Amino acid sequence: MTDTPDPKARPNRLSYAEAGVDIDAGNALVDRIKPAAAATDRPGVMAGLGGFGGLFDLAATGYRDPVLVAATDGVGTKLRIAIDTCEVDGIGQDLVAMCVNDLVCQGAEPLFFLDYFATGKLSVEVGTRVVEGIARACAAAGCALLGGETAEMPGMYAPGDFDLAGFAVGAVERDAMLPRAARPGDVILGLASDGVHSNGYSLVRRTVDLAGLGWEASPPFDDPAATLGQALLRPTRLYVKAALAAAARPGLRALCHVTGGGISENLPRVLSDGTGAEIDLDALTLPPVFDWLIRAAGLEEAEALRTYNCGVGMIVVVDPAEVEVTAAVLADHGQTVMSLGRVVEGEGVTYRGALA
């Protein structure tokens, strides 16, 4: 006689944790990052972490006729270097900067930020370090870390790997939106970058590999960082407060975040129809990291200018009558300002001089 199986029996006794997802670790991460998120509180925030959605009261910010502006981005393959070197504390600033630096190009003040952290096996320590970096950058940009998502997905990522995405929402008064119409003769100012920022890292990594270097090697260019990895992981500069202060000036025409595509492909995005830009490369101070990257890879000048920021992280287009005042405002907010060229009739970007 055969025994009848008990339908309630669980011979394999599986759990979600045994399948690779640790709910307790996720809860521990949320508890660890709550103080960091709370430190980003600003007018408009209605609730902390833990709800199904972040709540933000736009009316509490004092806007009269606001237009909402949204941006999303990631860190790119710079993340590979951060993971391989375990230097993850600054990568959160890269994530925030890539989003909020875009928002200000529309004239928008960043209001709140959300992050997405995905990994195969959650390390509470690594997750905490990353999100704390995100929170520090949010506080520096004046926006709240309103929420986010931690996704533990076994089988989707190699051990130790993770990915990041960020989402920012800002607001601008309807009559203050950027860009404004640029005119021939307008002056083009450049704000210095803090290095490679977060674009071009597939080429960076290939160049380092061809040079036969490891991330622990000394930087093969003039840099105070202890290792090459640390030098290349310098976080993307936050331009928010300086850019918004400049945008309040009546003569400001446009702001341009120099990201993937470099000056060549980003600057035309903010210029009026029928206008182009003439850039004097002799006025540009090429940081040592770019000089090395260009020489080590044998890059053509045009390729370098459409891949890297080449030392210019943000461009400001301004009425000639307002140049001195605008430059002073930017300098007062900690920016290094370069006079790069002028708006001209035509289209696209033309260059004079040479990268050096």
mmCIF file with all atom_site columns, C-alpha atoms in Angstrom, residues 114-298:
data_model
loop_
_atom_site.group_PDB
_atom_site.id
_atom_site.type_symbol
_atom_site.label_atom_id
_atom_site.label_alt_id
_atom_site.label_comp_id
_atom_site.label_asym_id
_atom_site.label_entity_id
_atom_site.label_seq_id
_atom_site.pdbx_PDB_ins_code
_atom_site.Cartn_x
_atom_site.Cartn_y
_atom_site.Cartn_z
_atom_site.occupancy
_atom_site.B_iso_or_equiv
_atom_site.pdbx_formal_charge
_atom_site.auth_seq_id
_atom_site.auth_comp_id
_atom_site.auth_asym_id
_atom_site.auth_atom_id
_atom_site.pdbx_PDB_model_num
ATOM 1   C CA . LEU A 1 114 ? 15.612 59.289 -6.356  1.00 0.00 ? 114 LEU A CA 1
ATOM 2   C CA . ASP A 1 115 ? 18.162 56.534 -6.842  1.00 0.00 ? 115 ASP A CA 1
ATOM 3   C CA . TYR A 1 116 ? 18.066 52.953 -8.106  1.00 0.00 ? 116 TYR A CA 1
ATOM 4   C CA . PHE A 1 117 ? 20.708 50.534 -6.792  1.00 0.00 ? 117 PHE A CA 1
ATOM 5   C CA . ALA A 1 118 ? 20.711 47.046 -8.339  1.00 0.00 ? 118 ALA A CA 1
ATOM 6   C CA . THR A 1 119 ? 22.991 44.167 -7.392  1.00 0.00 ? 119 THR A CA 1
ATOM 7   C CA . GLY A 1 120 ? 23.178 40.399 -7.339  1.00 0.00 ? 120 GLY A CA 1
ATOM 8   C CA . LYS A 1 121 ? 23.935 40.107 -3.627  1.00 0.00 ? 121 LYS A CA 1
ATOM 9   C CA . LEU A 1 122 ? 23.408 43.140 -1.407  1.00 0.00 ? 122 LEU A CA 1
ATOM 10  C CA . SER A 1 123 ? 26.320 44.308 0.703   1.00 0.00 ? 123 SER A CA 1
ATOM 11  C CA . VAL A 1 124 ? 24.868 46.626 3.331   1.00 0.00 ? 124 VAL A CA 1
ATOM 12  C CA . GLU A 1 125 ? 28.294 48.237 3.800   1.00 0.00 ? 125 GLU A CA 1
ATOM 13  C CA . VAL A 1 126 ? 28.804 49.006 0.102   1.00 0.00 ? 126 VAL A CA 1
ATOM 14  C CA . GLY A 1 127 ? 25.200 50.123 -0.347  1.00 0.00 ? 127 GLY A CA 1
ATOM 15  C CA . THR A 1 128 ? 25.471 52.447 2.619   1.00 0.00 ? 128 THR A CA 1
ATOM 16  C CA . ARG A 1 129 ? 28.673 54.040 1.329   1.00 0.00 ? 129 ARG A CA 1
ATOM 17  C CA . VAL A 1 130 ? 27.139 54.613 -2.101  1.00 0.00 ? 130 VAL A CA 1
ATOM 18  C CA . VAL A 1 131 ? 23.871 56.087 -0.830  1.00 0.00 ? 131 VAL A CA 1
ATOM 19  C CA . GLU A 1 132 ? 25.623 58.261 1.736   1.00 0.00 ? 132 GLU A CA 1
ATOM 20  C CA . GLY A 1 133 ? 27.616 59.713 -1.170  1.00 0.00 ? 133 GLY A CA 1
ATOM 21  C CA . ILE A 1 134 ? 24.365 60.349 -3.019  1.00 0.00 ? 134 ILE A CA 1
ATOM 22  C CA . ALA A 1 135 ? 22.949 62.107 0.030   1.00 0.00 ? 135 ALA A CA 1
ATOM 23  C CA . ARG A 1 136 ? 26.010 64.333 0.453   1.00 0.00 ? 136 ARG A CA 1
ATOM 24  C CA . ALA A 1 137 ? 25.766 65.420 -3.175  1.00 0.00 ? 137 ALA A CA 1
ATOM 25  C CA . CYS A 1 138 ? 22.029 66.054 -2.871  1.00 0.00 ? 138 CYS A CA 1
ATOM 26  C CA . ALA A 1 139 ? 22.640 68.286 0.143   1.00 0.00 ? 139 ALA A CA 1
ATOM 27  C CA . ALA A 1 140 ? 25.333 70.192 -1.760  1.00 0.00 ? 140 ALA A CA 1
ATOM 28  C CA . ALA A 1 141 ? 22.952 70.673 -4.701  1.00 0.00 ? 141 ALA A CA 1
ATOM 29  C CA . GLY A 1 142 ? 20.068 71.747 -2.456  1.00 0.00 ? 142 GLY A CA 1
ATOM 30  C CA . CYS A 1 143 ? 17.755 68.876 -3.372  1.00 0.00 ? 143 CYS A CA 1
ATOM 31  C CA . ALA A 1 144 ? 16.161 66.238 -1.179  1.00 0.00 ? 144 ALA A CA 1
ATOM 32  C CA . LEU A 1 145 ? 16.914 62.534 -1.410  1.00 0.00 ? 145 LEU A CA 1
ATOM 33  C CA . LEU A 1 146 ? 13.232 61.643 -1.470  1.00 0.00 ? 146 LEU A CA 1
ATOM 34  C CA . GLY A 1 147 ? 13.397 57.905 -2.016  1.00 0.00 ? 147 GLY A CA 1
ATOM 35  C CA . GLY A 1 148 ? 14.814 55.114 -4.114  1.00 0.00 ? 148 GLY A CA 1
ATOM 36  C CA . GLU A 1 149 ? 14.900 51.412 -4.824  1.00 0.00 ? 149 GLU A CA 1
ATOM 37  C CA . THR A 1 150 ? 17.341 48.694 -3.833  1.00 0.00 ? 150 THR A CA 1
ATOM 38  C CA . ALA A 1 151 ? 16.976 45.668 -6.112  1.00 0.00 ? 151 ALA A CA 1
ATOM 39  C CA . GLU A 1 152 ? 18.692 42.409 -5.187  1.00 0.00 ? 152 GLU A CA 1
ATOM 40  C CA . MET A 1 153 ? 18.652 40.230 -8.304  1.00 0.00 ? 153 MET A CA 1
ATOM 41  C CA . PRO A 1 154 ? 20.686 37.032 -8.026  1.00 0.00 ? 154 PRO A CA 1
ATOM 42  C CA . GLY A 1 155 ? 21.866 35.686 -11.347 1.00 0.00 ? 155 GLY A CA 1
ATOM 43  C CA . MET A 1 156 ? 21.726 39.101 -13.019 1.00 0.00 ? 156 MET A CA 1
ATOM 44  C CA . TYR A 1 157 ? 25.034 40.518 -11.770 1.00 0.00 ? 157 TYR A CA 1
ATOM 45  C CA . ALA A 1 158 ? 28.463 39.020 -11.137 1.00 0.00 ? 158 ALA A CA 1
ATOM 46  C CA . PRO A 1 159 ? 29.522 38.786 -7.471  1.00 0.00 ? 159 PRO A CA 1
ATOM 47  C CA . GLY A 1 160 ? 30.316 42.258 -6.126  1.00 0.00 ? 160 GLY A CA 1
ATOM 48  C CA . ASP A 1 161 ? 28.860 44.072 -9.133  1.00 0.00 ? 161 ASP A CA 1
ATOM 49  C CA . PHE A 1 162 ? 26.099 46.647 -8.930  1.00 0.00 ? 162 PHE A CA 1
ATOM 50  C CA . ASP A 1 163 ? 24.518 49.302 -11.116 1.00 0.00 ? 163 ASP A CA 1
ATOM 51  C CA . LEU A 1 164 ? 23.151 52.760 -10.416 1.00 0.00 ? 164 LEU A CA 1
ATOM 52  C CA . ALA A 1 165 ? 20.578 55.061 -11.962 1.00 0.00 ? 165 ALA A CA 1
ATOM 53  C CA . GLY A 1 166 ? 19.375 58.445 -10.766 1.00 0.00 ? 166 GLY A CA 1
ATOM 54  C CA . PHE A 1 167 ? 16.284 60.538 -11.302 1.00 0.00 ? 167 PHE A CA 1
ATOM 55  C CA . ALA A 1 168 ? 15.973 64.242 -10.494 1.00 0.00 ? 168 ALA A CA 1
ATOM 56  C CA . VAL A 1 169 ? 13.044 66.648 -10.647 1.00 0.00 ? 169 VAL A CA 1
ATOM 57  C CA . GLY A 1 170 ? 13.390 70.415 -10.564 1.00 0.00 ? 170 GLY A CA 1
ATOM 58  C CA . ALA A 1 171 ? 11.294 73.510 -11.131 1.00 0.00 ? 171 ALA A CA 1
ATOM 59  C CA . VAL A 1 172 ? 11.725 76.803 -12.913 1.00 0.00 ? 172 VAL A CA 1
ATOM 60  C CA . GLU A 1 173 ? 9.459  79.799 -13.277 1.00 0.00 ? 173 GLU A CA 1
ATOM 61  C CA . ARG A 1 174 ? 7.900  79.755 -16.731 1.00 0.00 ? 174 ARG A CA 1
ATOM 62  C CA . ASP A 1 175 ? 9.379  83.148 -17.640 1.00 0.00 ? 175 ASP A CA 1
ATOM 63  C CA . ALA A 1 176 ? 12.870 82.133 -16.471 1.00 0.00 ? 176 ALA A CA 1
ATOM 64  C CA . MET A 1 177 ? 13.333 78.996 -18.555 1.00 0.00 ? 177 MET A CA 1
ATOM 65  C CA . LEU A 1 178 ? 16.611 78.404 -20.379 1.00 0.00 ? 178 LEU A CA 1
ATOM 66  C CA . PRO A 1 179 ? 18.023 78.580 -22.958 1.00 0.00 ? 179 PRO A CA 1
ATOM 67  C CA . ARG A 1 180 ? 17.212 82.086 -24.116 1.00 0.00 ? 180 ARG A CA 1
ATOM 68  C CA . ALA A 1 181 ? 17.938 83.179 -27.667 1.00 0.00 ? 181 ALA A CA 1
ATOM 69  C CA . ALA A 1 182 ? 21.678 83.471 -28.273 1.00 0.00 ? 182 ALA A CA 1
ATOM 70  C CA . ARG A 1 183 ? 22.961 86.166 -30.629 1.00 0.00 ? 183 ARG A CA 1
ATOM 71  C CA . PRO A 1 184 ? 26.140 86.542 -32.670 1.00 0.00 ? 184 PRO A CA 1
ATOM 72  C CA . GLY A 1 185 ? 28.698 88.264 -30.492 1.00 0.00 ? 185 GLY A CA 1
ATOM 73  C CA . ASP A 1 186 ? 27.542 86.659 -27.237 1.00 0.00 ? 186 ASP A CA 1
ATOM 74  C CA . VAL A 1 187 ? 30.481 85.502 -25.138 1.00 0.00 ? 187 VAL A CA 1
ATOM 75  C CA . ILE A 1 188 ? 31.118 81.836 -24.320 1.00 0.00 ? 188 ILE A CA 1
ATOM 76  C CA . LEU A 1 189 ? 32.586 81.158 -20.880 1.00 0.00 ? 189 LEU A CA 1
ATOM 77  C CA . GLY A 1 190 ? 33.827 77.793 -19.653 1.00 0.00 ? 190 GLY A CA 1
ATOM 78  C CA . LEU A 1 191 ? 33.761 76.496 -16.089 1.00 0.00 ? 191 LEU A CA 1
ATOM 79  C CA . ALA A 1 192 ? 36.617 74.156 -15.222 1.00 0.00 ? 192 ALA A CA 1
ATOM 80  C CA . SER A 1 193 ? 35.885 70.469 -14.703 1.00 0.00 ? 193 SER A CA 1
ATOM 81  C CA . ASP A 1 194 ? 37.283 68.319 -11.905 1.00 0.00 ? 194 ASP A CA 1
ATOM 82  C CA . GLY A 1 195 ? 38.692 65.749 -14.305 1.00 0.00 ? 195 GLY A CA 1
ATOM 83  C CA . VAL A 1 196 ? 37.034 63.233 -16.584 1.00 0.00 ? 196 VAL A CA 1
ATOM 84  C CA . HIS A 1 197 ? 33.701 63.453 -14.735 1.00 0.00 ? 197 HIS A CA 1
ATOM 85  C CA . SER A 1 198 ? 31.437 60.576 -15.907 1.00 0.00 ? 198 SER A CA 1
ATOM 86  C CA . ASN A 1 199 ? 31.786 60.317 -19.675 1.00 0.00 ? 199 ASN A CA 1
ATOM 87  C CA . GLY A 1 200 ? 34.240 58.554 -21.952 1.00 0.00 ? 200 GLY A CA 1
ATOM 88  C CA . TYR A 1 201 ? 35.194 55.827 -19.479 1.00 0.00 ? 201 TYR A CA 1
ATOM 89  C CA . SER A 1 202 ? 35.017 52.976 -21.958 1.00 0.00 ? 202 SER A CA 1
ATOM 90  C CA . LEU A 1 203 ? 37.825 54.756 -23.803 1.00 0.00 ? 203 LEU A CA 1
ATOM 91  C CA . VAL A 1 204 ? 39.570 55.603 -20.517 1.00 0.00 ? 204 VAL A CA 1
ATOM 92  C CA . ARG A 1 205 ? 39.582 51.960 -19.458 1.00 0.00 ? 205 ARG A CA 1
ATOM 93  C CA . ARG A 1 206 ? 40.794 50.827 -22.873 1.00 0.00 ? 206 ARG A CA 1
ATOM 94  C CA . THR A 1 207 ? 43.606 53.396 -22.782 1.00 0.00 ? 207 THR A CA 1
ATOM 95  C CA . VAL A 1 208 ? 44.725 52.292 -19.318 1.00 0.00 ? 208 VAL A CA 1
ATOM 96  C CA . ASP A 1 209 ? 44.688 48.675 -20.481 1.00 0.00 ? 209 ASP A CA 1
ATOM 97  C CA . LEU A 1 210 ? 46.776 49.484 -23.581 1.00 0.00 ? 210 LEU A CA 1
ATOM 98  C CA . ALA A 1 211 ? 49.252 51.344 -21.387 1.00 0.00 ? 211 ALA A CA 1
ATOM 99  C CA . GLY A 1 212 ? 49.681 48.187 -19.304 1.00 0.00 ? 212 GLY A CA 1
ATOM 100 C CA . LEU A 1 213 ? 48.705 49.931 -16.080 1.00 0.00 ? 213 LEU A CA 1
ATOM 101 C CA . GLY A 1 214 ? 46.625 48.823 -13.108 1.00 0.00 ? 214 GLY A CA 1
ATOM 102 C CA . TRP A 1 215 ? 44.364 50.945 -10.944 1.00 0.00 ? 215 TRP A CA 1
ATOM 103 C CA . GLU A 1 216 ? 46.922 50.814 -8.103  1.00 0.00 ? 216 GLU A CA 1
ATOM 104 C CA . ALA A 1 217 ? 49.693 52.303 -10.270 1.00 0.00 ? 217 ALA A CA 1
ATOM 105 C CA . SER A 1 218 ? 50.872 55.836 -9.675  1.00 0.00 ? 218 SER A CA 1
ATOM 106 C CA . PRO A 1 219 ? 49.116 58.304 -11.993 1.00 0.00 ? 219 PRO A CA 1
ATOM 107 C CA . PRO A 1 220 ? 51.223 58.709 -15.186 1.00 0.00 ? 220 PRO A CA 1
ATOM 108 C CA . PHE A 1 221 ? 50.354 62.413 -15.163 1.00 0.00 ? 221 PHE A CA 1
ATOM 109 C CA . ASP A 1 222 ? 50.629 65.222 -12.635 1.00 0.00 ? 222 ASP A CA 1
ATOM 110 C CA . ASP A 1 223 ? 47.995 64.457 -10.005 1.00 0.00 ? 223 ASP A CA 1
ATOM 111 C CA . PRO A 1 224 ? 48.034 64.460 -6.177  1.00 0.00 ? 224 PRO A CA 1
ATOM 112 C CA . ALA A 1 225 ? 46.002 61.231 -5.984  1.00 0.00 ? 225 ALA A CA 1
ATOM 113 C CA . ALA A 1 226 ? 47.841 58.226 -4.583  1.00 0.00 ? 226 ALA A CA 1
ATOM 114 C CA . THR A 1 227 ? 46.744 55.862 -7.344  1.00 0.00 ? 227 THR A CA 1
ATOM 115 C CA . LEU A 1 228 ? 45.590 55.997 -10.927 1.00 0.00 ? 228 LEU A CA 1
ATOM 116 C CA . GLY A 1 229 ? 42.219 54.609 -9.891  1.00 0.00 ? 229 GLY A CA 1
ATOM 117 C CA . GLN A 1 230 ? 41.705 57.372 -7.362  1.00 0.00 ? 230 GLN A CA 1
ATOM 118 C CA . ALA A 1 231 ? 42.683 60.029 -9.886  1.00 0.00 ? 231 ALA A CA 1
ATOM 119 C CA . LEU A 1 232 ? 40.220 58.719 -12.455 1.00 0.00 ? 232 LEU A CA 1
ATOM 120 C CA . LEU A 1 233 ? 37.452 58.407 -9.862  1.00 0.00 ? 233 LEU A CA 1
ATOM 121 C CA . ARG A 1 234 ? 37.479 62.079 -8.910  1.00 0.00 ? 234 ARG A CA 1
ATOM 122 C CA . PRO A 1 235 ? 33.735 62.915 -8.730  1.00 0.00 ? 235 PRO A CA 1
ATOM 123 C CA . THR A 1 236 ? 31.841 64.992 -11.261 1.00 0.00 ? 236 THR A CA 1
ATOM 124 C CA . ARG A 1 237 ? 31.725 68.636 -10.214 1.00 0.00 ? 237 ARG A CA 1
ATOM 125 C CA . LEU A 1 238 ? 28.398 70.056 -9.005  1.00 0.00 ? 238 LEU A CA 1
ATOM 126 C CA . TYR A 1 239 ? 27.635 73.326 -10.809 1.00 0.00 ? 239 TYR A CA 1
ATOM 127 C CA . VAL A 1 240 ? 24.115 73.858 -9.464  1.00 0.00 ? 240 VAL A CA 1
ATOM 128 C CA . LYS A 1 241 ? 24.464 76.806 -7.117  1.00 0.00 ? 241 LYS A CA 1
ATOM 129 C CA . ALA A 1 242 ? 26.890 78.717 -9.333  1.00 0.00 ? 242 ALA A CA 1
ATOM 130 C CA . ALA A 1 243 ? 24.769 78.083 -12.428 1.00 0.00 ? 243 ALA A CA 1
ATOM 131 C CA . LEU A 1 244 ? 21.531 79.168 -10.762 1.00 0.00 ? 244 LEU A CA 1
ATOM 132 C CA . ALA A 1 245 ? 23.179 82.347 -9.463  1.00 0.00 ? 245 ALA A CA 1
ATOM 133 C CA . ALA A 1 246 ? 24.377 83.155 -12.986 1.00 0.00 ? 246 ALA A CA 1
ATOM 134 C CA . ALA A 1 247 ? 20.969 82.295 -14.458 1.00 0.00 ? 247 ALA A CA 1
ATOM 135 C CA . ALA A 1 248 ? 19.424 85.007 -12.285 1.00 0.00 ? 248 ALA A CA 1
ATOM 136 C CA . ARG A 1 249 ? 21.390 87.612 -14.266 1.00 0.00 ? 249 ARG A CA 1
ATOM 137 C CA . PRO A 1 250 ? 19.435 89.210 -17.140 1.00 0.00 ? 250 PRO A CA 1
ATOM 138 C CA . GLY A 1 251 ? 22.190 88.756 -19.714 1.00 0.00 ? 251 GLY A CA 1
ATOM 139 C CA . LEU A 1 252 ? 22.608 85.008 -19.384 1.00 0.00 ? 252 LEU A CA 1
ATOM 140 C CA . ARG A 1 253 ? 21.567 83.221 -22.588 1.00 0.00 ? 253 ARG A CA 1
ATOM 141 C CA . ALA A 1 254 ? 22.307 79.560 -21.968 1.00 0.00 ? 254 ALA A CA 1
ATOM 142 C CA . LEU A 1 255 ? 23.991 76.932 -19.827 1.00 0.00 ? 255 LEU A CA 1
ATOM 143 C CA . CYS A 1 256 ? 25.455 73.767 -21.316 1.00 0.00 ? 256 CYS A CA 1
ATOM 144 C CA . HIS A 1 257 ? 26.535 70.700 -19.330 1.00 0.00 ? 257 HIS A CA 1
ATOM 145 C CA . VAL A 1 258 ? 29.508 69.177 -21.167 1.00 0.00 ? 258 VAL A CA 1
ATOM 146 C CA . THR A 1 259 ? 28.860 65.431 -21.017 1.00 0.00 ? 259 THR A CA 1
ATOM 147 C CA . GLY A 1 260 ? 29.017 62.650 -23.618 1.00 0.00 ? 260 GLY A CA 1
ATOM 148 C CA . GLY A 1 261 ? 29.790 64.254 -26.964 1.00 0.00 ? 261 GLY A CA 1
ATOM 149 C CA . GLY A 1 262 ? 32.015 66.906 -25.402 1.00 0.00 ? 262 GLY A CA 1
ATOM 150 C CA . ILE A 1 263 ? 31.849 70.551 -26.399 1.00 0.00 ? 263 ILE A CA 1
ATOM 151 C CA . SER A 1 264 ? 31.352 69.673 -30.066 1.00 0.00 ? 264 SER A CA 1
ATOM 152 C CA . GLU A 1 265 ? 27.985 67.976 -29.658 1.00 0.00 ? 265 GLU A CA 1
ATOM 153 C CA . ASN A 1 266 ? 26.572 69.575 -26.514 1.00 0.00 ? 266 ASN A CA 1
ATOM 154 C CA . LEU A 1 267 ? 27.051 73.284 -27.154 1.00 0.00 ? 267 LEU A CA 1
ATOM 155 C CA . PRO A 1 268 ? 24.891 73.361 -30.333 1.00 0.00 ? 268 PRO A CA 1
ATOM 156 C CA . ARG A 1 269 ? 21.978 71.970 -28.267 1.00 0.00 ? 269 ARG A CA 1
ATOM 157 C CA . VAL A 1 270 ? 21.574 75.314 -26.454 1.00 0.00 ? 270 VAL A CA 1
ATOM 158 C CA . LEU A 1 271 ? 22.230 77.726 -29.334 1.00 0.00 ? 271 LEU A CA 1
ATOM 159 C CA . SER A 1 272 ? 19.537 79.405 -31.407 1.00 0.00 ? 272 SER A CA 1
ATOM 160 C CA . ASP A 1 273 ? 18.813 78.412 -34.990 1.00 0.00 ? 273 ASP A CA 1
ATOM 161 C CA . GLY A 1 274 ? 21.256 80.107 -37.343 1.00 0.00 ? 274 GLY A CA 1
ATOM 162 C CA . THR A 1 275 ? 23.955 80.480 -34.720 1.00 0.00 ? 275 THR A CA 1
ATOM 163 C CA . GLY A 1 276 ? 27.090 78.491 -34.031 1.00 0.00 ? 276 GLY A CA 1
ATOM 164 C CA . ALA A 1 277 ? 30.114 78.801 -31.803 1.00 0.00 ? 277 ALA A CA 1
ATOM 165 C CA . GLU A 1 278 ? 33.749 79.644 -32.348 1.00 0.00 ? 278 GLU A CA 1
ATOM 166 C CA . ILE A 1 279 ? 35.990 78.238 -29.607 1.00 0.00 ? 279 ILE A CA 1
ATOM 167 C CA . ASP A 1 280 ? 39.591 79.301 -28.997 1.00 0.00 ? 280 ASP A CA 1
ATOM 168 C CA . LEU A 1 281 ? 41.385 76.165 -27.825 1.00 0.00 ? 281 LEU A CA 1
ATOM 169 C CA . ASP A 1 282 ? 44.416 78.232 -26.855 1.00 0.00 ? 282 ASP A CA 1
ATOM 170 C CA . ALA A 1 283 ? 42.260 79.732 -24.077 1.00 0.00 ? 283 ALA A CA 1
ATOM 171 C CA . LEU A 1 284 ? 41.482 76.293 -22.687 1.00 0.00 ? 284 LEU A CA 1
ATOM 172 C CA . THR A 1 285 ? 43.721 74.886 -19.960 1.00 0.00 ? 285 THR A CA 1
ATOM 173 C CA . LEU A 1 286 ? 43.987 71.163 -20.702 1.00 0.00 ? 286 LEU A CA 1
ATOM 174 C CA . PRO A 1 287 ? 44.314 69.257 -17.400 1.00 0.00 ? 287 PRO A CA 1
ATOM 175 C CA . PRO A 1 288 ? 47.160 66.710 -17.223 1.00 0.00 ? 288 PRO A CA 1
ATOM 176 C CA . VAL A 1 289 ? 44.782 63.730 -17.147 1.00 0.00 ? 289 VAL A CA 1
ATOM 177 C CA . PHE A 1 290 ? 43.438 64.637 -20.593 1.00 0.00 ? 290 PHE A CA 1
ATOM 178 C CA . ASP A 1 291 ? 46.877 65.350 -21.996 1.00 0.00 ? 291 ASP A CA 1
ATOM 179 C CA . TRP A 1 292 ? 47.901 61.817 -20.983 1.00 0.00 ? 292 TRP A CA 1
ATOM 180 C CA . LEU A 1 293 ? 44.681 60.162 -22.189 1.00 0.00 ? 293 LEU A CA 1
ATOM 181 C CA . ILE A 1 294 ? 44.988 61.845 -25.582 1.00 0.00 ? 294 ILE A CA 1
ATOM 182 C CA . ARG A 1 295 ? 48.661 61.003 -26.050 1.00 0.00 ? 295 ARG A CA 1
ATOM 183 C CA . ALA A 1 296 ? 48.424 57.445 -24.707 1.00 0.00 ? 296 ALA A CA 1
ATOM 184 C CA . ALA A 1 297 ? 45.546 56.621 -27.041 1.00 0.00 ? 297 ALA A CA 1
ATOM 185 C CA . GLY A 1 298 ? 46.881 58.610 -30.011 1.00 0.00 ? 298 GLY A CA 1
#
